[in-house]
Amino acid sequence: MEQKLSLSPAGMPQADIREVSVDPKLPKEERIAEFLRQIKNPYCFTCGKFIVRAQFADNGVSLEDCLKQILI
């Protein structure tokens, strides 16, 4: 069976969030930087066969605040 490569809207390969691993012992700034390095595009990534595209309303929670809740 041929495996398809998932592409972001910009045509770049997407990272699978299941493969992202960040050392919790790193300082906060380094954890965030490492997550972003691995995920490449936090607004568009895969989770297995599912494509996740994040969008935020102008009056909603910021991506930074969401990431802080996950990484801290």
Short mmCIF file of N, CA and C in Angstrom, two decimals:
data_model
loop_
_atom_site.label_atom_id
_atom_site.label_comp_id
_atom_site.label_asym_id
_atom_site.label_seq_id
_atom_site.Cartn_x
_atom_site.Cartn_y
_atom_site.Cartn_z
N MET A 1 0.84 -1.18 0.00
CA MET A 1 0.00 0.00 0.00
C MET A 1 0.88 1.24 0.00
N GLU A 2 0.60 2.17 -0.87
CA GLU A 2 1.40 3.39 -0.99
C GLU A 2 0.95 4.41 0.04
N GLN A 3 1.92 4.99 0.76
CA GLN A 3 1.61 5.98 1.78
C GLN A 3 1.66 7.37 1.17
N LYS A 4 0.62 8.17 1.44
CA LYS A 4 0.58 9.54 0.93
C LYS A 4 1.26 10.47 1.92
N LEU A 5 1.95 11.46 1.39
CA LEU A 5 2.59 12.48 2.20
C LEU A 5 1.61 13.62 2.38
N SER A 6 1.32 13.99 3.62
CA SER A 6 0.40 15.09 3.88
C SER A 6 1.12 16.41 3.67
N LEU A 7 0.46 17.32 3.00
CA LEU A 7 1.04 18.62 2.74
C LEU A 7 0.21 19.71 3.39
N SER A 8 0.89 20.74 3.85
CA SER A 8 0.21 21.91 4.40
C SER A 8 -0.38 22.70 3.25
N PRO A 9 -1.21 23.70 3.55
CA PRO A 9 -1.77 24.54 2.47
C PRO A 9 -0.69 25.17 1.60
N ALA A 10 0.49 25.41 2.15
CA ALA A 10 1.58 26.01 1.38
C ALA A 10 2.34 24.96 0.57
N GLY A 11 1.94 23.69 0.68
CA GLY A 11 2.59 22.63 -0.07
C GLY A 11 3.79 22.02 0.62
N MET A 12 4.03 22.37 1.88
CA MET A 12 5.16 21.83 2.62
C MET A 12 4.71 20.58 3.39
N PRO A 13 5.59 19.58 3.56
CA PRO A 13 5.23 18.40 4.34
C PRO A 13 4.87 18.80 5.77
N GLN A 14 3.87 18.11 6.32
CA GLN A 14 3.43 18.38 7.68
C GLN A 14 4.08 17.42 8.66
N ALA A 15 4.37 17.91 9.85
CA ALA A 15 4.90 17.06 10.91
C ALA A 15 3.73 16.34 11.59
N ASP A 16 3.97 15.14 12.05
CA ASP A 16 2.98 14.39 12.82
C ASP A 16 3.23 14.67 14.29
N ILE A 17 2.26 15.25 14.96
CA ILE A 17 2.43 15.66 16.35
C ILE A 17 2.72 14.47 17.27
N ARG A 18 2.35 13.27 16.85
CA ARG A 18 2.64 12.09 17.67
C ARG A 18 4.13 11.80 17.74
N GLU A 19 4.89 12.34 16.82
CA GLU A 19 6.34 12.11 16.79
C GLU A 19 7.12 13.24 17.47
N VAL A 20 6.42 14.27 17.93
CA VAL A 20 7.07 15.39 18.60
C VAL A 20 7.33 15.01 20.05
N SER A 21 8.56 15.20 20.49
CA SER A 21 8.94 14.89 21.87
C SER A 21 9.80 16.02 22.40
N VAL A 22 9.36 16.60 23.51
CA VAL A 22 10.07 17.73 24.11
C VAL A 22 10.46 17.35 25.54
N ASP A 23 11.70 17.56 25.87
CA ASP A 23 12.21 17.25 27.21
C ASP A 23 11.59 18.22 28.22
N PRO A 24 10.79 17.72 29.17
CA PRO A 24 10.15 18.60 30.14
C PRO A 24 11.12 19.26 31.11
N LYS A 25 12.37 18.81 31.14
CA LYS A 25 13.37 19.39 32.03
C LYS A 25 13.99 20.66 31.44
N LEU A 26 13.77 20.91 30.16
CA LEU A 26 14.31 22.12 29.54
C LEU A 26 13.62 23.36 30.09
N PRO A 27 14.29 24.50 30.08
CA PRO A 27 13.62 25.75 30.46
C PRO A 27 12.45 26.03 29.50
N LYS A 28 11.49 26.80 29.97
CA LYS A 28 10.28 27.07 29.21
C LYS A 28 10.57 27.54 27.79
N GLU A 29 11.46 28.50 27.63
CA GLU A 29 11.75 29.05 26.30
C GLU A 29 12.31 27.98 25.36
N GLU A 30 13.16 27.10 25.92
CA GLU A 30 13.74 26.03 25.11
C GLU A 30 12.71 24.98 24.75
N ARG A 31 11.76 24.69 25.65
CA ARG A 31 10.68 23.75 25.33
C ARG A 31 9.84 24.27 24.18
N ILE A 32 9.50 25.54 24.24
CA ILE A 32 8.71 26.15 23.17
C ILE A 32 9.47 26.11 21.86
N ALA A 33 10.74 26.50 21.89
CA ALA A 33 11.55 26.50 20.68
C ALA A 33 11.69 25.10 20.10
N GLU A 34 11.88 24.11 20.95
CA GLU A 34 12.02 22.72 20.48
C GLU A 34 10.71 22.21 19.89
N PHE A 35 9.59 22.53 20.51
CA PHE A 35 8.29 22.14 19.95
C PHE A 35 8.11 22.75 18.57
N LEU A 36 8.39 24.03 18.44
CA LEU A 36 8.22 24.70 17.15
C LEU A 36 9.19 24.16 16.10
N ARG A 37 10.41 23.83 16.51
CA ARG A 37 11.38 23.26 15.58
C ARG A 37 10.87 21.94 15.01
N GLN A 38 10.29 21.13 15.87
CA GLN A 38 9.83 19.81 15.44
C GLN A 38 8.50 19.86 14.68
N ILE A 39 7.58 20.68 15.13
CA ILE A 39 6.24 20.70 14.51
C ILE A 39 6.25 21.52 13.22
N LYS A 40 7.22 22.41 13.08
CA LYS A 40 7.41 23.26 11.90
C LYS A 40 6.31 24.31 11.76
N ASN A 41 5.07 23.91 11.67
CA ASN A 41 3.96 24.84 11.51
C ASN A 41 2.89 24.50 12.55
N PRO A 42 2.82 25.24 13.66
CA PRO A 42 1.85 24.90 14.70
C PRO A 42 0.40 25.12 14.28
N TYR A 43 0.20 25.77 13.15
CA TYR A 43 -1.16 25.99 12.65
C TYR A 43 -1.62 24.88 11.73
N CYS A 44 -0.72 24.01 11.29
CA CYS A 44 -1.10 22.95 10.37
C CYS A 44 -0.14 21.77 10.53
N PHE A 45 -0.65 20.66 11.05
CA PHE A 45 0.16 19.48 11.28
C PHE A 45 -0.76 18.27 11.19
N THR A 46 -0.21 17.08 11.29
CA THR A 46 -1.04 15.89 11.28
C THR A 46 -1.01 15.22 12.64
N CYS A 47 -2.02 14.41 12.87
CA CYS A 47 -2.09 13.52 14.03
C CYS A 47 -2.57 12.19 13.45
N GLY A 48 -1.60 11.37 13.05
CA GLY A 48 -1.94 10.15 12.34
C GLY A 48 -2.46 10.48 10.96
N LYS A 49 -3.64 9.97 10.64
CA LYS A 49 -4.21 10.22 9.32
C LYS A 49 -5.03 11.51 9.25
N PHE A 50 -5.12 12.22 10.37
CA PHE A 50 -5.92 13.44 10.42
C PHE A 50 -5.05 14.68 10.24
N ILE A 51 -5.52 15.62 9.46
CA ILE A 51 -4.86 16.91 9.29
C ILE A 51 -5.50 17.89 10.26
N VAL A 52 -4.67 18.55 11.04
CA VAL A 52 -5.15 19.54 12.02
C VAL A 52 -4.76 20.92 11.52
N ARG A 53 -5.74 21.76 11.34
CA ARG A 53 -5.50 23.15 10.94
C ARG A 53 -6.12 24.05 12.01
N ALA A 54 -5.29 24.77 12.71
CA ALA A 54 -5.75 25.63 13.80
C ALA A 54 -6.06 27.03 13.29
N GLN A 55 -7.17 27.55 13.73
CA GLN A 55 -7.55 28.93 13.44
C GLN A 55 -8.08 29.54 14.73
N PHE A 56 -7.84 30.82 14.88
CA PHE A 56 -8.27 31.51 16.09
C PHE A 56 -9.04 32.76 15.72
N ALA A 57 -10.09 33.02 16.49
CA ALA A 57 -10.88 34.23 16.29
C ALA A 57 -10.11 35.43 16.84
N ASP A 58 -10.40 36.60 16.31
CA ASP A 58 -9.74 37.82 16.78
C ASP A 58 -9.92 38.03 18.27
N ASN A 59 -11.03 37.58 18.81
CA ASN A 59 -11.30 37.81 20.23
C ASN A 59 -11.12 36.53 21.06
N GLY A 60 -10.46 35.51 20.49
CA GLY A 60 -10.27 34.24 21.19
C GLY A 60 -8.92 34.14 21.87
N VAL A 61 -8.60 32.95 22.36
CA VAL A 61 -7.33 32.68 23.02
C VAL A 61 -6.23 32.66 21.97
N SER A 62 -5.08 33.24 22.28
CA SER A 62 -3.97 33.28 21.33
C SER A 62 -3.28 31.93 21.24
N LEU A 63 -2.57 31.69 20.14
CA LEU A 63 -1.80 30.46 20.00
C LEU A 63 -0.76 30.36 21.10
N GLU A 64 -0.14 31.48 21.44
CA GLU A 64 0.86 31.48 22.50
C GLU A 64 0.26 30.98 23.81
N ASP A 65 -0.93 31.46 24.16
CA ASP A 65 -1.57 31.02 25.40
C ASP A 65 -1.92 29.53 25.34
N CYS A 66 -2.38 29.04 24.19
CA CYS A 66 -2.67 27.62 24.04
C CYS A 66 -1.43 26.78 24.21
N LEU A 67 -0.33 27.18 23.59
CA LEU A 67 0.92 26.45 23.70
C LEU A 67 1.44 26.46 25.13
N LYS A 68 1.29 27.58 25.81
CA LYS A 68 1.72 27.66 27.21
C LYS A 68 0.98 26.63 28.05
N GLN A 69 -0.32 26.46 27.81
CA GLN A 69 -1.11 25.49 28.57
C GLN A 69 -0.62 24.07 28.30
N ILE A 70 -0.17 23.79 27.09
CA ILE A 70 0.30 22.46 26.73
C ILE A 70 1.70 22.20 27.27
N LEU A 71 2.59 23.18 27.14
CA LEU A 71 4.00 22.97 27.41
C LEU A 71 4.43 23.28 28.84
N ILE A 72 3.62 23.98 29.56
CA ILE A 72 4.04 24.39 30.92
C ILE A 72 3.40 23.47 31.95
#
